[in-house]
Tab-separated table of C-alpha atoms in Angstrom:
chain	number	residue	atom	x	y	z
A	1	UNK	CA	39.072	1.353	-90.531
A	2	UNK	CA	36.133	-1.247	-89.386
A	3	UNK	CA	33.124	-1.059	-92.041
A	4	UNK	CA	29.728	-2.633	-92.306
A	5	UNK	CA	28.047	-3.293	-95.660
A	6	UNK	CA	24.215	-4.384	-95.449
A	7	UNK	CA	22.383	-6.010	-98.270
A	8	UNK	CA	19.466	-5.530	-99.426
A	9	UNK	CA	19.161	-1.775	-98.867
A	10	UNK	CA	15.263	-2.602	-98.530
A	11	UNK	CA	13.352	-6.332	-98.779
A	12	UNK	CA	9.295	-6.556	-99.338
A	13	UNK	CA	8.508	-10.124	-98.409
A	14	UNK	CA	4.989	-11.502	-98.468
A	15	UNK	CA	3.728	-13.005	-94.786
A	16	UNK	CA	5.153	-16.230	-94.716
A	17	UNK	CA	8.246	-15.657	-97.353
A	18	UNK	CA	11.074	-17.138	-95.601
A	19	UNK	CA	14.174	-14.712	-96.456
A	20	UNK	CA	18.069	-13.372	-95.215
A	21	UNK	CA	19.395	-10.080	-94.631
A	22	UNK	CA	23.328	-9.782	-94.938
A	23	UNK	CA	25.671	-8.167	-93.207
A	24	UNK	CA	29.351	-8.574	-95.024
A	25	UNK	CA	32.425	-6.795	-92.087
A	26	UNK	CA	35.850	-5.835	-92.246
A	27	UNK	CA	37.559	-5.098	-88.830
A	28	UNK	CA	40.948	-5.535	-87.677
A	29	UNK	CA	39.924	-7.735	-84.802
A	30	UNK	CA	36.470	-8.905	-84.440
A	31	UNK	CA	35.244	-8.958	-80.611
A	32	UNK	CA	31.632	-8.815	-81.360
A	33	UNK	CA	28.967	-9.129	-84.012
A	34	UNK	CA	25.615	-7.615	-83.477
A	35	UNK	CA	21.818	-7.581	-85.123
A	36	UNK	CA	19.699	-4.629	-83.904
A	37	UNK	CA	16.333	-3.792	-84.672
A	38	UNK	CA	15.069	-0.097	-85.559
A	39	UNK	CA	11.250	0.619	-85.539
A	40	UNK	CA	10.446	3.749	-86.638
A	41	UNK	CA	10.945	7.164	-84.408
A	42	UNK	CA	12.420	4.579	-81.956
A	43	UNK	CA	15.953	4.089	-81.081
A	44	UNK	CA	17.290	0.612	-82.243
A	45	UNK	CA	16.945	-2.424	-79.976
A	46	UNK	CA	19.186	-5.420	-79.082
A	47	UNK	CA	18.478	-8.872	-80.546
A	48	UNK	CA	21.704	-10.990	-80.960
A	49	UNK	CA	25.838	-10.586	-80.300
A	50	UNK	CA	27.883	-13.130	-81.955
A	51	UNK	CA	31.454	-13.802	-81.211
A	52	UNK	CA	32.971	-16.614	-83.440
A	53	UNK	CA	32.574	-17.990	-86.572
A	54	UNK	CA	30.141	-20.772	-87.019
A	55	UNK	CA	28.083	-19.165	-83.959
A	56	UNK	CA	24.382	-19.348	-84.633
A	57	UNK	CA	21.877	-17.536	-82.009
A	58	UNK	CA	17.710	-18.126	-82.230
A	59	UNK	CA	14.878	-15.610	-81.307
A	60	UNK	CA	11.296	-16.404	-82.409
A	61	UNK	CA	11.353	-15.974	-86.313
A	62	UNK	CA	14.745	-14.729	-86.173
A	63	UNK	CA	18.169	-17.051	-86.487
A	64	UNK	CA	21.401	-14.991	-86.701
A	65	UNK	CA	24.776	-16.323	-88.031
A	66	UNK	CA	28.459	-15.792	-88.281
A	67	UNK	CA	31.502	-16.794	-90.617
A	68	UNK	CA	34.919	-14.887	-90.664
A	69	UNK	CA	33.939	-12.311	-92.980
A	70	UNK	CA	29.580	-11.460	-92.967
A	71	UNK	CA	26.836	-12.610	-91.103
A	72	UNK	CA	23.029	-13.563	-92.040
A	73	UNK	CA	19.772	-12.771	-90.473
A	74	UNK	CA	17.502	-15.559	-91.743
A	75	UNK	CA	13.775	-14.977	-90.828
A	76	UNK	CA	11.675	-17.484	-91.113
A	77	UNK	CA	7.957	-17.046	-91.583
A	78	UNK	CA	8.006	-13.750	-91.510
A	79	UNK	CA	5.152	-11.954	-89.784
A	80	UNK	CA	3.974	-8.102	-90.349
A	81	UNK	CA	5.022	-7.118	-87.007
A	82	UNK	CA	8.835	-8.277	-88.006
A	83	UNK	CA	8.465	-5.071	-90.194
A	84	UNK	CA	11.738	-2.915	-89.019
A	85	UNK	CA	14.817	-1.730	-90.360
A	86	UNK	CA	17.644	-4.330	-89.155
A	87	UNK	CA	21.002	-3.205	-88.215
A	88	UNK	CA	24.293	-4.634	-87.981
A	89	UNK	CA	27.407	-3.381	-85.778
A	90	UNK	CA	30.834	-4.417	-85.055
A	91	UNK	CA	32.664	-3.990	-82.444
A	92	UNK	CA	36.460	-4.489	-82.046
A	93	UNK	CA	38.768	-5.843	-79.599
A	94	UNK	CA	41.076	-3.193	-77.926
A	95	UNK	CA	41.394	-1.429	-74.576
A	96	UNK	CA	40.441	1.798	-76.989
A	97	UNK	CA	37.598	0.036	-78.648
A	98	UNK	CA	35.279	0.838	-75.598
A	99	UNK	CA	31.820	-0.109	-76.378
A	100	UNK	CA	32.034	1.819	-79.501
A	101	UNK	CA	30.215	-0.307	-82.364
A	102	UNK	CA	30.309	0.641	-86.238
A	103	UNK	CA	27.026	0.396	-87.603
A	104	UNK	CA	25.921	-0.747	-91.455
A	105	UNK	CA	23.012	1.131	-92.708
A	106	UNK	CA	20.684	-1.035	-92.473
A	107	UNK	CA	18.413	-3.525	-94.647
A	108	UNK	CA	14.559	-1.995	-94.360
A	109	UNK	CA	11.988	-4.917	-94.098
A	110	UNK	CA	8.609	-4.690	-94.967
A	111	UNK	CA	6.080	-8.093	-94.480
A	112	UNK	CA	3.286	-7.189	-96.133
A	113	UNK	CA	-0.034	-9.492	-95.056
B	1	UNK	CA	12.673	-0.380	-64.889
B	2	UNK	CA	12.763	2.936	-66.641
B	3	UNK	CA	14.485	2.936	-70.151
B	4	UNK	CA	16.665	5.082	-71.620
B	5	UNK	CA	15.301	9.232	-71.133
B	6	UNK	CA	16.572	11.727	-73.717
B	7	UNK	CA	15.300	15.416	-73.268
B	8	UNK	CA	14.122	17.144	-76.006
B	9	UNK	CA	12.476	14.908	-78.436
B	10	UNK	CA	12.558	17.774	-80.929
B	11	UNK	CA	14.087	21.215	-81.388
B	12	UNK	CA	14.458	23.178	-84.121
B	13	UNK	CA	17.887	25.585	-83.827
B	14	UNK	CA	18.978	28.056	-86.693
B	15	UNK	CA	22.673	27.880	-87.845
B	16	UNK	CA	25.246	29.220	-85.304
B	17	UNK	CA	23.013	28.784	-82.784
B	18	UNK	CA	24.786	25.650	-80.142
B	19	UNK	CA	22.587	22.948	-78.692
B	20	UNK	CA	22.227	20.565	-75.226
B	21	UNK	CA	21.004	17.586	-75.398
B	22	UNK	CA	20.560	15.303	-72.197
B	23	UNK	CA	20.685	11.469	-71.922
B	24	UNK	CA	19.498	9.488	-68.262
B	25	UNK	CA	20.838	6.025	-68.693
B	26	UNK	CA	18.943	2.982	-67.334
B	27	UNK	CA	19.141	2.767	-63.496
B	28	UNK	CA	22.977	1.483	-62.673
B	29	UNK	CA	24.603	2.058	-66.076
B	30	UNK	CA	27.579	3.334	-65.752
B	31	UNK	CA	28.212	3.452	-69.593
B	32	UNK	CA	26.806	5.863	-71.874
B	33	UNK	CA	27.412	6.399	-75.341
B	34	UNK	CA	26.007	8.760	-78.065
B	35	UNK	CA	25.349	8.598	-81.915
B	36	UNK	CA	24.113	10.512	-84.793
B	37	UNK	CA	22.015	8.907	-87.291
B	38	UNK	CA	21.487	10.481	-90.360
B	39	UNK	CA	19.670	9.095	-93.788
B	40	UNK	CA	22.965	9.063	-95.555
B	41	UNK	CA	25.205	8.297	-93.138
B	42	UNK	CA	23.476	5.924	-91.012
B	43	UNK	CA	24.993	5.827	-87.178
B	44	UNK	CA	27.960	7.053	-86.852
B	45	UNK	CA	29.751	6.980	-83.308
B	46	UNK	CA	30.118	10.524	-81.276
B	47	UNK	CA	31.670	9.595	-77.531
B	48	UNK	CA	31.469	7.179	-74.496
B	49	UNK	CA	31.701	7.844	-71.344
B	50	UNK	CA	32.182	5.789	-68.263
B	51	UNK	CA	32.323	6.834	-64.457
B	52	UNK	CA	32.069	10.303	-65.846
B	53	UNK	CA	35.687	9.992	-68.344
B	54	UNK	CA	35.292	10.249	-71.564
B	55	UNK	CA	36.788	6.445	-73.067
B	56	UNK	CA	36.841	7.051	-76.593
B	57	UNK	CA	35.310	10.019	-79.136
B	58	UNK	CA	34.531	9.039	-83.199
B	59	UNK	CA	35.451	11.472	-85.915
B	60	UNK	CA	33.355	14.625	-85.459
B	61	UNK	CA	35.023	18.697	-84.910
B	62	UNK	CA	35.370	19.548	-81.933
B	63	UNK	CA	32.254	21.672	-81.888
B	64	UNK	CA	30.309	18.364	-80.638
B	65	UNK	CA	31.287	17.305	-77.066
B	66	UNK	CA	30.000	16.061	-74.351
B	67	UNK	CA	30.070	15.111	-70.367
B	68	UNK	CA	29.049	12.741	-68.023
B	69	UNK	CA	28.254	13.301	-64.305
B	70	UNK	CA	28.525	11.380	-61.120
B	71	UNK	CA	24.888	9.958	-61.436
B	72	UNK	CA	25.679	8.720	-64.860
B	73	UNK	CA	23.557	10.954	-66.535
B	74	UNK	CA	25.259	12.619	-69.952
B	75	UNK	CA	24.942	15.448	-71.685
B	76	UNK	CA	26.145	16.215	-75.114
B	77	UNK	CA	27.131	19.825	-76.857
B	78	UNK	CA	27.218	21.133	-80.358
B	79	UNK	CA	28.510	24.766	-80.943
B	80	UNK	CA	27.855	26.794	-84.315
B	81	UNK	CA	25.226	24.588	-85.687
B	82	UNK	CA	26.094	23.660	-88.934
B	83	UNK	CA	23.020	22.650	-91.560
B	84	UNK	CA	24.298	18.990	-91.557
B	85	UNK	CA	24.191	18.685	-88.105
B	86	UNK	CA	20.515	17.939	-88.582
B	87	UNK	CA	20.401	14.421	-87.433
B	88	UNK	CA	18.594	11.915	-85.214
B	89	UNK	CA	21.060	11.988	-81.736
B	90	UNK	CA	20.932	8.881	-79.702
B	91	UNK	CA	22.112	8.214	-76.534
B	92	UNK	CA	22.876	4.778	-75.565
B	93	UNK	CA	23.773	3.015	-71.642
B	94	UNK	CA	25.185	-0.186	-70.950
B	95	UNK	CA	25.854	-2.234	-67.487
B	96	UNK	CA	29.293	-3.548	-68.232
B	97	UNK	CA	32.321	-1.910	-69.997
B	98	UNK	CA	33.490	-3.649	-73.307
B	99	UNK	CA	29.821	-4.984	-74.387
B	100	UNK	CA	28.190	-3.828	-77.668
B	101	UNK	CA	24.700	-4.866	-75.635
B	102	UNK	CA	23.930	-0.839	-75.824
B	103	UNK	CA	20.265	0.357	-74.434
B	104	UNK	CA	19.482	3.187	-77.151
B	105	UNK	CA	17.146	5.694	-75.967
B	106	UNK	CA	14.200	7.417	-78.485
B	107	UNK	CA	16.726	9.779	-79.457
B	108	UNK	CA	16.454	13.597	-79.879
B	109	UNK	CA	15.809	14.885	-83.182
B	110	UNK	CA	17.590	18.279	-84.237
B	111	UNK	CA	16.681	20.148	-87.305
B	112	UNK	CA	19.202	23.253	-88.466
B	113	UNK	CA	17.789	25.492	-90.233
């Protein structure tokens, strides 16, 4: 069975405080890797899908990596608006597999000013 | 472009009572999927459909189920409403088959009581 482990549960950074979220995966054949961002009473939205290991992908503040067996969210500089909860979702390979991710629960940011 | 349209935003149902709950993908998605979020259980994966077949279904009873029709748009079903069932239901459309890229829509908020 594919899980998702996020850590830290929840992060308080001060504006500026350069930090990582983690995302640590087990699934029995990785096709994709993604970061999602949840404001609240929103649905989550798309920020980065990762395929291999040693992939890195950039957005803003945001850099998003991958090794064999977790991936990191490194924010740099955070601002207040980067204030979210962050989600991270596997997908696996397999005609079955669909588009059907399996979500961690989440690592709940708050950049205070 | 319109985004992702889930009807109602909120309802309040009483146990045994069942529920509808409608989803209108982004213009041209043929993919829609649906998941429950829940404090403790974060998202968990309910059903995809694409070109109105149902592609894969997570690990729910059979009292949740759901449909797709030949404009894409989905609907999903939940029969004797259970307490627990009280959960955040998001619907989610994609352009392609296979990609974890997933549009989530505000999601429709159900409380049992």
């Amino acid at each position: 069975e594919d899980q998702v482990t996020q850590s830290p549960e929840a992060l308080r950074l001060q504006e500026g405080e350069s930090s990582s979220l983690n995302c640590s995966y087990t699934v029995s054949g990785l096709r994709g890797l993604f970061w999602y961002r949840q404001d609240p009473g929103k649905g989550p939205e798309f920020l980065f899908t990762l395929y291999s290991a040693g992939e890195e992908k950039e957005k803003e503040r945001l850099k998003a990596t991958l090794t064999k067996k977790e991936s990191f969210l490194h924010i740099t500089a955070p601002k207040p608006e980067d204030s979210a909860t962050y989600l991270c979702a596997v997908q696996a390979v397999g005609e079955t597999s669909g588009s059907r991710l399996t979500f961690g629960e989440g690592t709940q940011l708050t950049v205070n000013p | 472009k319109a985004g992702v349209t889930q009807t109602p935003r909120y309802l309040i149902k009483t146990r045994g009572q069942q529920v509808t709950l409608s989803c209108s993908p982004i213009s041209g998605h043929r993919s829609v999927s649906w998941y429950q979020q829940t404090p403790g259980q974060g998202l968990q994966f309910l059903f995809e459909y694409f070109s109105e077949t149902q592609r894969n279904k997570g690990n729910f009873p059979g009292r949740f189920s759901g449909r797709q029709f030949s404009n894409s748009r989905s609907e999903m079903n939940v029969s004797t409403l259970e307490l627990g069932d009280s959960a955040l239901y998001l619907c989610a459309s994609s352009s392609q088959a296979y990609t974890g890229e997933l549009f989530f829509g505000e999601g429709s908020r159900l409380t049992v009581l």
